[in-house]
């Protein structure tokens, strides 16, 4: 490996971490990182005094361009659009800030920002870059970046979950939910769900899913209690395997058959541990990162 390759490899995880948070898509983030490598390999690196800042600037700009180009596709998406889930390492879960900033709940909130606001928020609030550094990265004035950062911060503060249960409680509730759902125990499911729990399902028009949010503990509990009794995507219940894994920095469930992953489920929690929202991704185009089985390190440092 050449010296230039070694430098890029050193920061590759960081570049993916930035791009994924900006884009909410593992596939698009990998493409942005690959494009960053092409730019890095063809650049005059003798003029680069800070490779980390330089590479972050490149991948941020690439991710911002890609986000703008995919915006229309997301606005015309069939049913709710959810981020592409990824497997994460336990190290991420130990770093509460890293885990929260890559959680499904946060990525869903970030999706409501403009592309510029999202990129600025990620670089400022998650990675701690200065306004001046961000201005250079996104090719805007420092004043414009400050305004975007303020708007994004206020927007996220108003919409992000305020009180989440501690991680051990989240894990405990997820394990109980897992046992209840796979066993058809609707009473336990009702105990674990907030009365106004919302289930978001993303099939992208590729597989049959609810096109609108499913609201209420009774309806959502019935939905999951039926897992072990109904055919799903043409697969008999006996052929579906459910596994507890870490997804986007928190506990989640992967449903699979012997030859493919068919869905993931992740949760938002109240302070007391009850589940307030469930994100169910079933669009096969969004399950490749889970299928690959690679656990991503999405640390911010």
PDB file of C-alpha atoms in Angstrom:
ATOM      1  CA  UNK A   1       0.000   0.000   0.000  1.00  0.00           C
ATOM      2  CA  UNK A   2       1.414   3.384  -1.025  1.00  0.00           C
ATOM      3  CA  UNK A   3       1.697   6.298   1.402  1.00  0.00           C
ATOM      4  CA  UNK A   4      -1.280   8.017  -0.245  1.00  0.00           C
ATOM      5  CA  UNK A   5      -3.359   4.851   0.076  1.00  0.00           C
ATOM      6  CA  UNK A   6      -2.367   4.507   3.713  1.00  0.00           C
ATOM      7  CA  UNK A   7      -3.507   8.056   4.467  1.00  0.00           C
ATOM      8  CA  UNK A   8      -6.857   7.481   2.781  1.00  0.00           C
ATOM      9  CA  UNK A   9      -7.297   4.138   4.533  1.00  0.00           C
ATOM     10  CA  UNK A  10      -6.602   5.807   7.889  1.00  0.00           C
ATOM     11  CA  UNK A  11      -9.566   8.145   7.446  1.00  0.00           C
ATOM     12  CA  UNK A  12     -11.894   5.875   5.464  1.00  0.00           C
ATOM     13  CA  UNK A  13     -14.125   5.008   8.431  1.00  0.00           C
ATOM     14  CA  UNK A  14     -14.461   8.678   9.303  1.00  0.00           C
ATOM     15  CA  UNK A  15     -15.399   9.539   5.720  1.00  0.00           C
ATOM     16  CA  UNK A  16     -18.097   6.862   5.674  1.00  0.00           C
ATOM     17  CA  UNK A  17     -19.378   8.099   9.040  1.00  0.00           C
ATOM     18  CA  UNK A  18     -19.776  11.626   7.657  1.00  0.00           C
ATOM     19  CA  UNK A  19     -21.322  10.559   4.335  1.00  0.00           C
ATOM     20  CA  UNK A  20     -23.760   8.108   5.923  1.00  0.00           C
ATOM     21  CA  UNK A  21     -25.120  10.664   8.366  1.00  0.00           C
ATOM     22  CA  UNK A  22     -25.537  13.209   5.577  1.00  0.00           C
ATOM     23  CA  UNK A  23     -27.168  10.753   3.165  1.00  0.00           C
ATOM     24  CA  UNK A  24     -28.956   8.168   5.317  1.00  0.00           C
ATOM     25  CA  UNK A  25     -27.926   5.540   2.780  1.00  0.00           C
ATOM     26  CA  UNK A  26     -25.030   3.111   3.145  1.00  0.00           C
ATOM     27  CA  UNK A  27     -24.848   2.493  -0.602  1.00  0.00           C
ATOM     28  CA  UNK A  28     -24.719   6.210  -1.422  1.00  0.00           C
ATOM     29  CA  UNK A  29     -22.206   6.796   1.382  1.00  0.00           C
ATOM     30  CA  UNK A  30     -19.902   4.102  -0.013  1.00  0.00           C
ATOM     31  CA  UNK A  31     -20.184   5.698  -3.461  1.00  0.00           C
ATOM     32  CA  UNK A  32     -19.284   9.095  -1.990  1.00  0.00           C
ATOM     33  CA  UNK A  33     -16.239   7.603  -0.258  1.00  0.00           C
ATOM     34  CA  UNK A  34     -15.156   5.923  -3.488  1.00  0.00           C
ATOM     35  CA  UNK A  35     -15.526   9.201  -5.378  1.00  0.00           C
ATOM     36  CA  UNK A  36     -13.479  10.878  -2.644  1.00  0.00           C
ATOM     37  CA  UNK A  37     -10.704   8.361  -3.239  1.00  0.00           C
ATOM     38  CA  UNK A  38     -10.704   9.196  -6.959  1.00  0.00           C
ATOM     39  CA  UNK A  39     -10.393  12.909  -6.184  1.00  0.00           C
ATOM     40  CA  UNK A  40      -7.725  12.256  -3.552  1.00  0.00           C
ATOM     41  CA  UNK A  41      -5.655  10.033  -5.839  1.00  0.00           C
ATOM     42  CA  UNK A  42      -5.660  12.640  -8.616  1.00  0.00           C
ATOM     43  CA  UNK A  43      -5.058  15.701  -6.401  1.00  0.00           C
ATOM     44  CA  UNK A  44      -1.789  17.547  -5.885  1.00  0.00           C
ATOM     45  CA  UNK A  45      -1.246  16.257  -2.374  1.00  0.00           C
ATOM     46  CA  UNK A  46       1.935  18.269  -1.919  1.00  0.00           C
ATOM     47  CA  UNK A  47      -0.353  21.220  -1.249  1.00  0.00           C
ATOM     48  CA  UNK A  48      -2.363  19.333   1.406  1.00  0.00           C
ATOM     49  CA  UNK A  49      -1.258  20.214   4.948  1.00  0.00           C
ATOM     50  CA  UNK A  50      -4.165  18.532   6.785  1.00  0.00           C
ATOM     51  CA  UNK A  51      -5.306  15.315   5.027  1.00  0.00           C
ATOM     52  CA  UNK A  52      -8.165  14.718   7.497  1.00  0.00           C
ATOM     53  CA  UNK A  53      -9.717  18.145   6.874  1.00  0.00           C
ATOM     54  CA  UNK A  54      -9.064  17.906   3.148  1.00  0.00           C
ATOM     55  CA  UNK A  55     -10.693  14.480   2.802  1.00  0.00           C
ATOM     56  CA  UNK A  56     -13.621  15.457   5.017  1.00  0.00           C
ATOM     57  CA  UNK A  57     -14.182  18.509   2.851  1.00  0.00           C
ATOM     58  CA  UNK A  58     -14.177  16.372  -0.302  1.00  0.00           C
ATOM     59  CA  UNK A  59     -16.597  13.728   1.001  1.00  0.00           C
ATOM     60  CA  UNK A  60     -18.919  16.341   2.543  1.00  0.00           C
ATOM     61  CA  UNK A  61     -19.245  18.155  -0.750  1.00  0.00           C
ATOM     62  CA  UNK A  62     -19.762  14.907  -2.652  1.00  0.00           C
ATOM     63  CA  UNK A  63     -22.425  13.767  -0.183  1.00  0.00           C
ATOM     64  CA  UNK A  64     -24.180  17.131  -0.391  1.00  0.00           C
ATOM     65  CA  UNK A  65     -24.261  16.945  -4.197  1.00  0.00           C
ATOM     66  CA  UNK A  66     -25.580  13.388  -4.068  1.00  0.00           C
ATOM     67  CA  UNK A  67     -28.237  14.306  -1.502  1.00  0.00           C
ATOM     68  CA  UNK A  68     -29.514  17.094  -3.737  1.00  0.00           C
ATOM     69  CA  UNK A  69     -29.658  14.770  -6.740  1.00  0.00           C
ATOM     70  CA  UNK A  70     -31.659  12.141  -4.846  1.00  0.00           C
ATOM     71  CA  UNK A  71     -34.057  14.583  -3.179  1.00  0.00           C
ATOM     72  CA  UNK A  72     -36.760  14.305  -5.834  1.00  0.00           C
ATOM     73  CA  UNK A  73     -36.601  10.503  -5.722  1.00  0.00           C
ATOM     74  CA  UNK A  74     -37.253  10.583  -1.975  1.00  0.00           C
ATOM     75  CA  UNK A  75     -40.109  13.077  -2.334  1.00  0.00           C
ATOM     76  CA  UNK A  76     -41.897  10.743  -4.790  1.00  0.00           C
ATOM     77  CA  UNK A  77     -41.120   7.582  -2.815  1.00  0.00           C
ATOM     78  CA  UNK A  78     -43.911   5.017  -2.368  1.00  0.00           C
ATOM     79  CA  UNK A  79     -44.909   5.082   1.315  1.00  0.00           C
ATOM     80  CA  UNK A  80     -42.700   6.336   4.169  1.00  0.00           C
ATOM     81  CA  UNK A  81     -39.000   6.817   3.360  1.00  0.00           C
ATOM     82  CA  UNK A  82     -36.719   5.411   6.060  1.00  0.00           C
ATOM     83  CA  UNK A  83     -32.913   5.445   6.191  1.00  0.00           C
ATOM     84  CA  UNK A  84     -30.969   2.422   5.030  1.00  0.00           C
ATOM     85  CA  UNK A  85     -30.116   0.421   8.172  1.00  0.00           C
ATOM     86  CA  UNK A  86     -26.573  -0.699   8.948  1.00  0.00           C
ATOM     87  CA  UNK A  87     -25.067  -3.103  11.434  1.00  0.00           C
ATOM     88  CA  UNK A  88     -22.869  -1.304  13.948  1.00  0.00           C
ATOM     89  CA  UNK A  89     -20.163  -2.468  16.313  1.00  0.00           C
ATOM     90  CA  UNK A  90     -20.548  -2.582  20.083  1.00  0.00           C
ATOM     91  CA  UNK A  91     -17.935   0.179  20.386  1.00  0.00           C
ATOM     92  CA  UNK A  92     -20.461   2.526  18.802  1.00  0.00           C
ATOM     93  CA  UNK A  93     -23.098   1.577  21.351  1.00  0.00           C
ATOM     94  CA  UNK A  94     -20.674   2.370  24.162  1.00  0.00           C
ATOM     95  CA  UNK A  95     -20.238   5.915  22.852  1.00  0.00           C
ATOM     96  CA  UNK A  96     -23.672   7.358  23.540  1.00  0.00           C
ATOM     97  CA  UNK A  97     -23.226  10.458  21.381  1.00  0.00           C
ATOM     98  CA  UNK A  98     -22.008   8.447  18.391  1.00  0.00           C
ATOM     99  CA  UNK A  99     -24.867   5.974  18.727  1.00  0.00           C
ATOM    100  CA  UNK A 100     -27.556   8.631  19.080  1.00  0.00           C
ATOM    101  CA  UNK A 101     -26.319  10.586  16.065  1.00  0.00           C
ATOM    102  CA  UNK A 102     -26.566   7.536  13.827  1.00  0.00           C
ATOM    103  CA  UNK A 103     -29.842   6.190  15.265  1.00  0.00           C
ATOM    104  CA  UNK A 104     -32.885   5.719  13.052  1.00  0.00           C
ATOM    105  CA  UNK A 105     -34.705   8.335  15.116  1.00  0.00           C
ATOM    106  CA  UNK A 106     -32.041  10.969  14.426  1.00  0.00           C
ATOM    107  CA  UNK A 107     -31.662  10.086  10.752  1.00  0.00           C
ATOM    108  CA  UNK A 108     -35.429  10.397  10.297  1.00  0.00           C
ATOM    109  CA  UNK A 109     -35.285  13.890  11.836  1.00  0.00           C
ATOM    110  CA  UNK A 110     -32.305  14.847   9.654  1.00  0.00           C
ATOM    111  CA  UNK A 111     -34.320  13.842   6.604  1.00  0.00           C
ATOM    112  CA  UNK A 112     -36.634  16.812   7.258  1.00  0.00           C
ATOM    113  CA  UNK A 113     -33.765  19.312   6.883  1.00  0.00           C
ATOM    114  CA  UNK A 114     -32.665  20.896   3.628  1.00  0.00           C
ATOM    115  CA  UNK A 115     -29.529  19.279   2.127  1.00  0.00           C
ATOM    116  CA  UNK A 116     -27.341  22.214   3.203  1.00  0.00           C
ATOM    117  CA  UNK A 117     -28.779  22.285   6.737  1.00  0.00           C
ATOM    118  CA  UNK A 118     -28.258  18.565   7.086  1.00  0.00           C
ATOM    119  CA  UNK A 119     -24.633  18.675   5.988  1.00  0.00           C
ATOM    120  CA  UNK A 120     -23.900  21.656   8.237  1.00  0.00           C
ATOM    121  CA  UNK A 121     -25.626  20.059  11.241  1.00  0.00           C
ATOM    122  CA  UNK A 122     -23.706  16.802  10.827  1.00  0.00           C
ATOM    123  CA  UNK A 123     -20.336  18.534  10.504  1.00  0.00           C
ATOM    124  CA  UNK A 124     -20.942  21.018  13.351  1.00  0.00           C
ATOM    125  CA  UNK A 125     -23.010  19.136  15.942  1.00  0.00           C
ATOM    126  CA  UNK A 126     -21.761  15.606  15.368  1.00  0.00           C
ATOM    127  CA  UNK A 127     -18.163  16.019  14.228  1.00  0.00           C
ATOM    128  CA  UNK A 128     -17.337  19.337  15.888  1.00  0.00           C
ATOM    129  CA  UNK A 129     -15.981  21.213  12.879  1.00  0.00           C
ATOM    130  CA  UNK A 130     -15.833  25.003  13.089  1.00  0.00           C
ATOM    131  CA  UNK A 131     -18.089  27.261  11.027  1.00  0.00           C
ATOM    132  CA  UNK A 132     -15.068  28.333   8.995  1.00  0.00           C
ATOM    133  CA  UNK A 133     -14.083  24.723   8.239  1.00  0.00           C
ATOM    134  CA  UNK A 134     -17.636  23.847   7.259  1.00  0.00           C
ATOM    135  CA  UNK A 135     -17.906  26.916   5.025  1.00  0.00           C
ATOM    136  CA  UNK A 136     -14.874  25.693   3.100  1.00  0.00           C
ATOM    137  CA  UNK A 137     -16.233  22.141   2.952  1.00  0.00           C
ATOM    138  CA  UNK A 138     -19.668  23.041   1.574  1.00  0.00           C
ATOM    139  CA  UNK A 139     -18.438  26.035  -0.451  1.00  0.00           C
ATOM    140  CA  UNK A 140     -20.607  28.638   1.274  1.00  0.00           C
ATOM    141  CA  UNK A 141     -19.853  31.802   3.195  1.00  0.00           C
ATOM    142  CA  UNK A 142     -19.267  31.496   6.923  1.00  0.00           C
ATOM    143  CA  UNK A 143     -22.332  33.668   7.549  1.00  0.00           C
ATOM    144  CA  UNK A 144     -24.514  31.340   5.475  1.00  0.00           C
ATOM    145  CA  UNK A 145     -23.161  28.359   7.374  1.00  0.00           C
ATOM    146  CA  UNK A 146     -23.906  29.989  10.740  1.00  0.00           C
ATOM    147  CA  UNK A 147     -27.495  30.667   9.665  1.00  0.00           C
ATOM    148  CA  UNK A 148     -27.944  27.110   8.379  1.00  0.00           C
ATOM    149  CA  UNK A 149     -26.447  25.698  11.589  1.00  0.00           C
ATOM    150  CA  UNK A 150     -28.845  27.734  13.725  1.00  0.00           C
ATOM    151  CA  UNK A 151     -31.908  26.702  11.696  1.00  0.00           C
ATOM    152  CA  UNK A 152     -30.886  23.044  11.716  1.00  0.00           C
ATOM    153  CA  UNK A 153     -30.113  22.999  15.444  1.00  0.00           C
ATOM    154  CA  UNK A 154     -33.490  24.517  16.336  1.00  0.00           C
ATOM    155  CA  UNK A 155     -35.317  22.181  13.958  1.00  0.00           C
ATOM    156  CA  UNK A 156     -33.633  19.062  15.338  1.00  0.00           C
ATOM    157  CA  UNK A 157     -34.076  20.176  18.951  1.00  0.00           C
ATOM    158  CA  UNK A 158     -37.820  20.513  18.412  1.00  0.00           C
ATOM    159  CA  UNK A 159     -38.193  17.062  16.829  1.00  0.00           C
ATOM    160  CA  UNK A 160     -35.602  14.703  18.302  1.00  0.00           C
ATOM    161  CA  UNK A 161     -36.672  12.289  21.075  1.00  0.00           C
ATOM    162  CA  UNK A 162     -36.114  14.124  24.349  1.00  0.00           C
ATOM    163  CA  UNK A 163     -35.991  11.362  26.936  1.00  0.00           C
ATOM    164  CA  UNK A 164     -34.606   7.988  25.950  1.00  0.00           C
ATOM    165  CA  UNK A 165     -34.235   4.996  28.256  1.00  0.00           C
ATOM    166  CA  UNK A 166     -30.683   3.971  29.160  1.00  0.00           C
ATOM    167  CA  UNK A 167     -29.038   1.408  26.912  1.00  0.00           C
ATOM    168  CA  UNK A 168     -29.451  -1.558  29.237  1.00  0.00           C
ATOM    169  CA  UNK A 169     -33.172  -0.834  29.527  1.00  0.00           C
ATOM    170  CA  UNK A 170     -33.447  -0.521  25.739  1.00  0.00           C
ATOM    171  CA  UNK A 171     -31.787  -3.894  25.338  1.00  0.00           C
ATOM    172  CA  UNK A 172     -34.072  -5.488  27.942  1.00  0.00           C
ATOM    173  CA  UNK A 173     -37.233  -4.139  26.297  1.00  0.00           C
ATOM    174  CA  UNK A 174     -36.055  -5.205  22.835  1.00  0.00           C
ATOM    175  CA  UNK A 175     -35.381  -8.730  24.084  1.00  0.00           C
ATOM    176  CA  UNK A 176     -38.852  -8.919  25.640  1.00  0.00           C
ATOM    177  CA  UNK A 177     -40.393  -7.542  22.436  1.00  0.00           C
ATOM    178  CA  UNK A 178     -38.468 -10.132  20.415  1.00  0.00           C
ATOM    179  CA  UNK A 179     -39.769 -13.028  22.515  1.00  0.00           C
ATOM    180  CA  UNK A 180     -43.337 -11.685  22.556  1.00  0.00           C
ATOM    181  CA  UNK A 181     -43.471 -10.995  18.816  1.00  0.00           C
ATOM    182  CA  UNK A 182     -42.032 -14.351  17.770  1.00  0.00           C
ATOM    183  CA  UNK A 183     -44.314 -16.087  20.291  1.00  0.00           C
ATOM    184  CA  UNK A 184     -47.478 -14.192  19.391  1.00  0.00           C
ATOM    185  CA  UNK A 185     -47.837 -12.809  22.943  1.00  0.00           C
ATOM    186  CA  UNK A 186     -50.041  -9.773  22.320  1.00  0.00           C
ATOM    187  CA  UNK A 187     -50.475  -8.973  26.034  1.00  0.00           C
ATOM    188  CA  UNK A 188     -46.736  -8.533  26.605  1.00  0.00           C
ATOM    189  CA  UNK A 189     -46.470  -6.496  23.421  1.00  0.00           C
ATOM    190  CA  UNK A 190     -49.201  -4.197  24.739  1.00  0.00           C
ATOM    191  CA  UNK A 191     -47.236  -3.722  27.974  1.00  0.00           C
ATOM    192  CA  UNK A 192     -44.089  -2.736  26.070  1.00  0.00           C
ATOM    193  CA  UNK A 193     -45.739  -0.247  23.713  1.00  0.00           C
ATOM    194  CA  UNK A 194     -46.647   3.353  24.457  1.00  0.00           C
ATOM    195  CA  UNK A 195     -50.404   3.927  23.931  1.00  0.00           C
ATOM    196  CA  UNK A 196     -49.710   6.215  20.948  1.00  0.00           C
ATOM    197  CA  UNK A 197     -46.845   4.164  19.487  1.00  0.00           C
ATOM    198  CA  UNK A 198     -46.301   4.634  15.748  1.00  0.00           C
ATOM    199  CA  UNK A 199     -45.092   1.957  13.331  1.00  0.00           C
ATOM    200  CA  UNK A 200     -43.376   3.196  10.154  1.00  0.00           C
ATOM    201  CA  UNK A 201     -42.958   0.610   7.398  1.00  0.00           C
ATOM    202  CA  UNK A 202     -40.756   1.112   4.326  1.00  0.00           C
ATOM    203  CA  UNK A 203     -41.361  -1.255   1.438  1.00  0.00           C
ATOM    204  CA  UNK A 204     -40.589   1.294  -1.264  1.00  0.00           C
ATOM    205  CA  UNK A 205     -43.281  -0.180  -3.490  1.00  0.00           C
ATOM    206  CA  UNK A 206     -41.112  -3.299  -3.858  1.00  0.00           C
ATOM    207  CA  UNK A 207     -42.848  -5.368  -1.168  1.00  0.00           C
ATOM    208  CA  UNK A 208     -46.260  -4.975   0.405  1.00  0.00           C
ATOM    209  CA  UNK A 209     -46.161  -2.701   3.448  1.00  0.00           C
ATOM    210  CA  UNK A 210     -48.428  -0.134   5.082  1.00  0.00           C
ATOM    211  CA  UNK A 211     -48.286   3.069   3.021  1.00  0.00           C
ATOM    212  CA  UNK A 212     -49.196   5.204   6.034  1.00  0.00           C
ATOM    213  CA  UNK A 213     -48.007   5.074   9.653  1.00  0.00           C
ATOM    214  CA  UNK A 214     -49.770   2.523  11.853  1.00  0.00           C
ATOM    215  CA  UNK A 215     -50.747   4.197  15.131  1.00  0.00           C
ATOM    216  CA  UNK A 216     -51.850   2.818  18.518  1.00  0.00           C
ATOM    217  CA  UNK A 217     -50.685   0.049  20.829  1.00  0.00           C
ATOM    218  CA  UNK A 218     -53.527  -2.362  20.006  1.00  0.00           C
ATOM    219  CA  UNK A 219     -53.057  -2.158  16.236  1.00  0.00           C
ATOM    220  CA  UNK A 220     -49.263  -2.319  16.368  1.00  0.00           C
ATOM    221  CA  UNK A 221     -49.284  -5.195  18.875  1.00  0.00           C
ATOM    222  CA  UNK A 222     -51.671  -7.151  16.660  1.00  0.00           C
ATOM    223  CA  UNK A 223     -49.413  -6.515  13.679  1.00  0.00           C
ATOM    224  CA  UNK A 224     -46.365  -8.039  15.386  1.00  0.00           C
ATOM    225  CA  UNK A 225     -48.240 -10.804  17.206  1.00  0.00           C
ATOM    226  CA  UNK A 226     -49.222 -12.171  13.789  1.00  0.00           C
ATOM    227  CA  UNK A 227     -45.597 -12.661  12.702  1.00  0.00           C
ATOM    228  CA  UNK A 228     -45.569 -16.326  13.619  1.00  0.00           C
ATOM    229  CA  UNK A 229     -48.912 -17.104  11.976  1.00  0.00           C
ATOM    230  CA  UNK A 230     -49.003 -15.384   8.570  1.00  0.00           C
ATOM    231  CA  UNK A 231     -47.062 -15.713   5.340  1.00  0.00           C
ATOM    232  CA  UNK A 232     -44.721 -12.758   4.736  1.00  0.00           C
ATOM    233  CA  UNK A 233     -43.420 -11.911   1.265  1.00  0.00           C
ATOM    234  CA  UNK A 234     -44.412 -15.397   0.185  1.00  0.00           C
ATOM    235  CA  UNK A 235     -42.416 -17.013   2.991  1.00  0.00           C
ATOM    236  CA  UNK A 236     -43.995 -19.369   5.521  1.00  0.00           C
ATOM    237  CA  UNK A 237     -43.517 -18.429   9.205  1.00  0.00           C
ATOM    238  CA  UNK A 238     -41.523 -21.593   9.852  1.00  0.00           C
ATOM    239  CA  UNK A 239     -38.946 -20.482   7.263  1.00  0.00           C
ATOM    240  CA  UNK A 240     -38.382 -17.029   8.763  1.00  0.00           C
ATOM    241  CA  UNK A 241     -35.528 -16.557  11.232  1.00  0.00           C
ATOM    242  CA  UNK A 242     -35.437 -13.623  13.642  1.00  0.00           C
ATOM    243  CA  UNK A 243     -32.201 -12.460  15.258  1.00  0.00           C
ATOM    244  CA  UNK A 244     -31.350  -9.761  17.798  1.00  0.00           C
ATOM    245  CA  UNK A 245     -28.534  -7.565  16.496  1.00  0.00           C
ATOM    246  CA  UNK A 246     -27.156  -4.048  16.879  1.00  0.00           C
ATOM    247  CA  UNK A 247     -28.533  -1.735  14.193  1.00  0.00           C
ATOM    248  CA  UNK A 248     -27.596   1.946  13.934  1.00  0.00           C
ATOM    249  CA  UNK A 249     -26.091   2.029  17.394  1.00  0.00           C
ATOM    250  CA  UNK A 250     -29.000   0.385  19.214  1.00  0.00           C
ATOM    251  CA  UNK A 251     -30.780  -2.942  19.652  1.00  0.00           C
ATOM    252  CA  UNK A 252     -32.769  -4.191  16.667  1.00  0.00           C
ATOM    253  CA  UNK A 253     -34.147  -7.271  14.973  1.00  0.00           C
ATOM    254  CA  UNK A 254     -33.277  -8.782  11.591  1.00  0.00           C
ATOM    255  CA  UNK A 255     -35.768 -11.092   9.869  1.00  0.00           C
ATOM    256  CA  UNK A 256     -34.340 -13.410   7.238  1.00  0.00           C
ATOM    257  CA  UNK A 257     -34.884 -16.576   5.231  1.00  0.00           C
ATOM    258  CA  UNK A 258     -32.144 -19.082   4.382  1.00  0.00           C
ATOM    259  CA  UNK A 259     -31.233 -17.054   1.288  1.00  0.00           C
ATOM    260  CA  UNK A 260     -31.997 -13.381   2.039  1.00  0.00           C
ATOM    261  CA  UNK A 261     -32.707 -10.685   4.604  1.00  0.00           C
ATOM    262  CA  UNK A 262     -36.368  -9.613   4.388  1.00  0.00           C
ATOM    263  CA  UNK A 263     -36.709  -6.876   7.021  1.00  0.00           C
ATOM    264  CA  UNK A 264     -35.182  -5.006   9.928  1.00  0.00           C
ATOM    265  CA  UNK A 265     -36.928  -3.518  12.954  1.00  0.00           C
ATOM    266  CA  UNK A 266     -35.584  -0.776  15.233  1.00  0.00           C
ATOM    267  CA  UNK A 267     -37.149   1.170  18.099  1.00  0.00           C
ATOM    268  CA  UNK A 268     -37.473   4.566  19.783  1.00  0.00           C
ATOM    269  CA  UNK A 269     -37.962   4.504  23.560  1.00  0.00           C
ATOM    270  CA  UNK A 270     -39.479   6.667  26.281  1.00  0.00           C
ATOM    271  CA  UNK A 271     -37.537   7.328  29.486  1.00  0.00           C
ATOM    272  CA  UNK A 272     -39.374   4.470  31.229  1.00  0.00           C
ATOM    273  CA  UNK A 273     -38.445   2.085  28.412  1.00  0.00           C
ATOM    274  CA  UNK A 274     -41.776   1.883  26.635  1.00  0.00           C
ATOM    275  CA  UNK A 275     -41.556   1.860  22.839  1.00  0.00           C
ATOM    276  CA  UNK A 276     -42.783   5.072  21.195  1.00  0.00           C
ATOM    277  CA  UNK A 277     -41.913   4.333  17.550  1.00  0.00           C
ATOM    278  CA  UNK A 278     -40.926   1.340  15.437  1.00  0.00           C
ATOM    279  CA  UNK A 279     -39.097   1.565  12.125  1.00  0.00           C
ATOM    280  CA  UNK A 280     -39.554  -1.445   9.844  1.00  0.00           C
ATOM    281  CA  UNK A 281     -37.416  -1.469   6.681  1.00  0.00           C
ATOM    282  CA  UNK A 282     -38.408  -4.128   4.128  1.00  0.00           C
ATOM    283  CA  UNK A 283     -37.420  -2.527   0.809  1.00  0.00           C
ATOM    284  CA  UNK A 284     -34.895  -5.069  -0.551  1.00  0.00           C
ATOM    285  CA  UNK A 285     -32.874  -2.226  -2.099  1.00  0.00           C
ATOM    286  CA  UNK A 286     -32.150  -0.955   1.421  1.00  0.00           C
ATOM    287  CA  UNK A 287     -31.120  -4.263   2.989  1.00  0.00           C
ATOM    288  CA  UNK A 288     -27.837  -4.908   1.200  1.00  0.00           C
ATOM    289  CA  UNK A 289     -25.721  -3.443   4.007  1.00  0.00           C
ATOM    290  CA  UNK A 290     -27.419  -5.795   6.487  1.00  0.00           C
ATOM    291  CA  UNK A 291     -27.102  -8.736   4.086  1.00  0.00           C
ATOM    292  CA  UNK A 292     -23.367  -8.096   3.677  1.00  0.00           C
ATOM    293  CA  UNK A 293     -22.994  -8.600   7.423  1.00  0.00           C
ATOM    294  CA  UNK A 294     -20.343  -5.921   7.906  1.00  0.00           C
ATOM    295  CA  UNK A 295     -20.530  -4.109  11.245  1.00  0.00           C
ATOM    296  CA  UNK A 296     -19.661  -0.465  10.667  1.00  0.00           C
ATOM    297  CA  UNK A 297     -17.624   1.643  13.043  1.00  0.00           C
ATOM    298  CA  UNK A 298     -19.380   5.023  12.807  1.00  0.00           C
ATOM    299  CA  UNK A 299     -17.411   6.783  15.526  1.00  0.00           C
ATOM    300  CA  UNK A 300     -17.079  10.551  15.149  1.00  0.00           C
ATOM    301  CA  UNK A 301     -13.395  10.768  16.071  1.00  0.00           C
TER     302      UNK A 301
END
